[in-house]
Tab-separated table of C-alpha atoms in Angstrom:
chain	number	residue	atom	x	y	z
G	1	UNK	CA	74.995	-20.693	-28.963
G	2	UNK	CA	72.425	-23.049	-30.521
G	3	UNK	CA	70.484	-20.074	-31.901
G	4	UNK	CA	73.440	-18.407	-33.656
G	5	UNK	CA	73.036	-20.152	-37.034
G	6	UNK	CA	69.215	-19.801	-37.232
G	7	UNK	CA	69.369	-16.125	-36.217
G	8	UNK	CA	72.378	-15.240	-38.397
G	9	UNK	CA	71.002	-16.918	-41.541
G	10	UNK	CA	68.282	-14.354	-42.358
G	11	UNK	CA	70.664	-11.505	-41.474
G	12	UNK	CA	73.301	-12.820	-43.898
G	13	UNK	CA	70.740	-13.380	-46.651
G	14	UNK	CA	69.300	-9.883	-46.097
G	15	UNK	CA	72.811	-8.403	-46.281
G	16	UNK	CA	73.531	-10.247	-49.541
G	17	UNK	CA	70.276	-8.999	-51.059
G	18	UNK	CA	70.830	-5.420	-49.888
G	19	UNK	CA	74.326	-5.306	-51.402
G	20	UNK	CA	73.146	-6.454	-54.820
G	21	UNK	CA	74.288	-10.100	-54.830
G	22	UNK	CA	77.723	-9.229	-56.201
G	23	UNK	CA	80.083	-12.232	-56.620
G	24	UNK	CA	82.271	-11.380	-53.616
G	25	UNK	CA	79.228	-10.932	-51.379
G	26	UNK	CA	77.656	-14.162	-52.628
G	27	UNK	CA	80.873	-16.061	-51.965
G	28	UNK	CA	81.207	-14.647	-48.470
G	29	UNK	CA	77.537	-15.262	-47.664
G	30	UNK	CA	77.517	-18.851	-48.913
G	31	UNK	CA	80.756	-19.654	-47.093
G	32	UNK	CA	79.542	-18.016	-43.880
G	33	UNK	CA	76.237	-19.912	-44.015
G	34	UNK	CA	77.973	-23.221	-44.649
G	35	UNK	CA	80.477	-22.710	-41.843
G	36	UNK	CA	77.791	-21.516	-39.396
G	37	UNK	CA	75.534	-24.469	-40.107
G	38	UNK	CA	78.419	-26.949	-40.019
G	39	UNK	CA	79.274	-25.712	-36.536
G	40	UNK	CA	75.593	-25.722	-35.539
G	41	UNK	CA	75.171	-29.334	-36.687
G	42	UNK	CA	78.450	-30.473	-35.126
G	43	UNK	CA	80.130	-31.131	-38.467
G	44	UNK	CA	83.715	-30.410	-39.438
G	45	UNK	CA	84.299	-26.975	-40.908
G	46	UNK	CA	86.287	-27.483	-44.085
G	47	UNK	CA	87.397	-24.222	-45.739
G	48	UNK	CA	88.512	-25.625	-49.122
G	49	UNK	CA	85.267	-27.547	-49.585
G	50	UNK	CA	83.260	-24.512	-48.534
G	51	UNK	CA	85.113	-22.337	-51.047
G	52	UNK	CA	84.545	-24.886	-53.826
G	53	UNK	CA	80.864	-25.274	-52.943
G	54	UNK	CA	80.365	-21.495	-52.988
G	55	UNK	CA	81.879	-21.392	-56.488
G	56	UNK	CA	79.644	-24.268	-57.604
G	57	UNK	CA	76.469	-22.586	-56.324
G	58	UNK	CA	77.329	-19.253	-57.939
G	59	UNK	CA	78.236	-20.869	-61.269
G	60	UNK	CA	75.097	-23.018	-61.284
G	61	UNK	CA	73.068	-19.848	-60.724
G	62	UNK	CA	74.965	-17.939	-63.439
G	63	UNK	CA	77.809	-19.698	-65.312
G	64	UNK	CA	78.946	-16.391	-66.841
G	65	UNK	CA	80.081	-15.241	-63.375
G	66	UNK	CA	83.235	-17.227	-64.101
G	67	UNK	CA	84.323	-14.367	-66.386
G	68	UNK	CA	83.396	-11.606	-63.918
G	69	UNK	CA	86.504	-9.933	-62.435
G	70	UNK	CA	84.765	-9.678	-59.055
G	71	UNK	CA	84.210	-13.443	-58.989
G	72	UNK	CA	87.799	-14.188	-59.964
G	73	UNK	CA	89.321	-11.667	-57.547
G	74	UNK	CA	87.147	-12.768	-54.646
G	75	UNK	CA	87.905	-16.456	-55.029
G	76	UNK	CA	91.580	-15.842	-55.738
G	77	UNK	CA	91.963	-13.625	-52.668
G	78	UNK	CA	90.197	-16.198	-50.511
G	79	UNK	CA	92.428	-18.933	-51.921
G	80	UNK	CA	95.415	-16.784	-50.962
G	81	UNK	CA	94.070	-16.428	-47.434
G	82	UNK	CA	93.526	-20.176	-47.111
G	83	UNK	CA	96.773	-21.410	-48.636
G	84	UNK	CA	99.352	-18.625	-48.778
G	85	UNK	CA	98.598	-16.904	-45.454
G	86	UNK	CA	99.605	-19.873	-43.246
G	87	UNK	CA	102.893	-20.257	-45.142
G	88	UNK	CA	103.644	-16.538	-44.946
G	89	UNK	CA	102.674	-16.423	-41.274
G	90	UNK	CA	105.092	-19.251	-40.490
G	91	UNK	CA	107.909	-17.525	-42.394
G	92	UNK	CA	107.249	-14.139	-40.789
G	93	UNK	CA	107.059	-15.738	-37.327
G	94	UNK	CA	110.497	-17.229	-37.940
G	95	UNK	CA	111.880	-13.789	-38.762
G	96	UNK	CA	110.437	-12.300	-35.573
G	97	UNK	CA	111.990	-14.788	-33.136
G	98	UNK	CA	113.039	-13.123	-29.909
G	99	UNK	CA	109.870	-11.046	-29.529
G	100	UNK	CA	107.099	-12.038	-27.085
G	101	UNK	CA	104.958	-14.893	-28.517
G	102	UNK	CA	101.728	-12.866	-28.572
G	103	UNK	CA	103.483	-10.042	-30.433
G	104	UNK	CA	104.963	-12.526	-32.913
G	105	UNK	CA	101.576	-14.111	-33.574
G	106	UNK	CA	99.722	-10.795	-33.928
G	107	UNK	CA	102.375	-9.202	-36.125
G	108	UNK	CA	102.799	-12.277	-38.319
G	109	UNK	CA	99.047	-12.593	-38.853
G	110	UNK	CA	98.642	-8.855	-39.439
G	111	UNK	CA	101.252	-8.952	-42.194
G	112	UNK	CA	100.511	-12.400	-43.663
G	113	UNK	CA	96.766	-11.979	-44.234
G	114	UNK	CA	96.756	-8.858	-46.452
G	115	UNK	CA	100.018	-9.909	-48.094
G	116	UNK	CA	98.573	-13.321	-49.022
G	117	UNK	CA	95.438	-11.795	-50.544
G	118	UNK	CA	97.539	-9.236	-52.401
G	119	UNK	CA	100.023	-11.746	-53.779
G	120	UNK	CA	97.237	-14.051	-54.938
G	121	UNK	CA	95.405	-11.298	-56.805
G	122	UNK	CA	98.360	-9.431	-58.359
G	123	UNK	CA	98.192	-11.355	-61.679
G	124	UNK	CA	94.461	-10.664	-62.063
G	125	UNK	CA	94.791	-7.014	-61.070
G	126	UNK	CA	97.591	-6.606	-63.621
G	127	UNK	CA	95.500	-8.341	-66.289
G	128	UNK	CA	92.259	-6.430	-65.745
G	129	UNK	CA	93.538	-3.026	-64.686
G	130	UNK	CA	96.961	-2.904	-66.383
G	131	UNK	CA	98.780	-1.854	-63.244
G	132	UNK	CA	100.453	-3.107	-60.111
G	133	UNK	CA	100.780	-0.729	-57.202
G	134	UNK	CA	103.928	-1.293	-55.137
G	135	UNK	CA	102.342	0.416	-52.126
G	136	UNK	CA	99.185	-1.684	-52.162
G	137	UNK	CA	100.492	-4.175	-49.590
G	138	UNK	CA	101.482	-1.333	-47.246
G	139	UNK	CA	98.147	0.378	-47.881
G	140	UNK	CA	96.263	-2.795	-46.955
G	141	UNK	CA	98.351	-3.325	-43.829
G	142	UNK	CA	97.502	0.169	-42.637
G	143	UNK	CA	93.981	0.643	-44.017
G	144	UNK	CA	92.317	-2.696	-43.227
G	145	UNK	CA	92.374	-2.200	-39.433
G	146	UNK	CA	90.920	1.292	-39.909
G	147	UNK	CA	88.189	-0.120	-42.152
G	148	UNK	CA	87.247	-2.608	-39.449
G	149	UNK	CA	87.113	0.193	-36.893
G	150	UNK	CA	84.946	2.344	-39.197
G	151	UNK	CA	82.505	-0.528	-39.735
G	152	UNK	CA	82.359	-1.306	-35.998
G	153	UNK	CA	81.693	2.339	-35.149
G	154	UNK	CA	79.019	2.530	-37.849
G	155	UNK	CA	77.228	-0.533	-36.495
G	156	UNK	CA	77.528	0.805	-32.953
G	157	UNK	CA	76.078	4.155	-34.054
G	158	UNK	CA	73.207	2.418	-35.855
G	159	UNK	CA	72.355	0.403	-32.755
G	160	UNK	CA	72.741	3.370	-30.428
G	161	UNK	CA	70.596	5.500	-32.719
G	162	UNK	CA	67.708	3.116	-32.168
G	163	UNK	CA	67.938	3.828	-28.438
G	164	UNK	CA	68.790	7.520	-28.334
G	165	UNK	CA	69.774	9.603	-31.355
G	166	UNK	CA	72.258	11.958	-29.590
G	167	UNK	CA	74.432	8.956	-28.663
G	168	UNK	CA	74.595	7.961	-32.334
G	169	UNK	CA	75.616	11.513	-33.225
G	170	UNK	CA	78.426	11.380	-30.679
G	171	UNK	CA	79.665	8.043	-32.048
G	172	UNK	CA	79.403	9.341	-35.615
G	173	UNK	CA	81.619	12.310	-34.698
G	174	UNK	CA	84.302	9.792	-33.695
G	175	UNK	CA	83.677	7.807	-36.861
G	176	UNK	CA	84.211	10.958	-38.913
G	177	UNK	CA	87.662	11.408	-37.350
G	178	UNK	CA	88.614	7.819	-38.213
G	179	UNK	CA	87.312	8.238	-41.783
G	180	UNK	CA	89.348	11.425	-42.194
G	181	UNK	CA	92.421	9.575	-40.927
G	182	UNK	CA	91.684	6.733	-43.362
G	183	UNK	CA	91.273	9.101	-46.326
G	184	UNK	CA	94.395	11.051	-45.387
G	185	UNK	CA	96.387	7.848	-45.184
G	186	UNK	CA	95.159	6.682	-48.599
G	187	UNK	CA	95.920	10.053	-50.224
G	188	UNK	CA	99.393	10.061	-48.643
G	189	UNK	CA	100.148	6.550	-49.931
G	190	UNK	CA	98.692	7.365	-53.354
G	191	UNK	CA	101.026	10.356	-53.664
G	192	UNK	CA	104.189	8.373	-52.875
G	193	UNK	CA	106.579	8.201	-55.850
G	194	UNK	CA	105.803	5.157	-58.009
G	195	UNK	CA	102.604	4.355	-56.136
């Protein structure tokens, strides 16, 4: 455990550099580094302060990022996750009373997290892109878990490919099925009336 922060730091920095240092990636990288090192040093992990510090670092590096839609959407979505998600989760949990506690918690979190990010960013999306998609919350609820699965399979295939290439090919065949499911789901939702 004591090596997690020192080993993860260069990986996170490499990832940020490889993805082009976009505002959302910079925010995520800075926050991850701060939270990792806070845990490593035995300090309290404070999400609001970490979010504010990430904004400060990015704006000191380039003050014009404040006007970048990616910067605004990333920080707004994260704010929604930090402040709106707990409130929504509590409300949704109250509506699901009577179900098993683990099902309540999983369902409430699964709905609250994408809904919070979506609600927080709706004004900016409307401003920058002149549209609001009524199916976007449903799309996120269904697509985000598939995205996580696609990423996990991709990482697994990359690691397996270093050991034996045919294993990576087998994993990638499964990944292709999940990607096709993901794309089919998105096309279906996109074609819904009013979407």
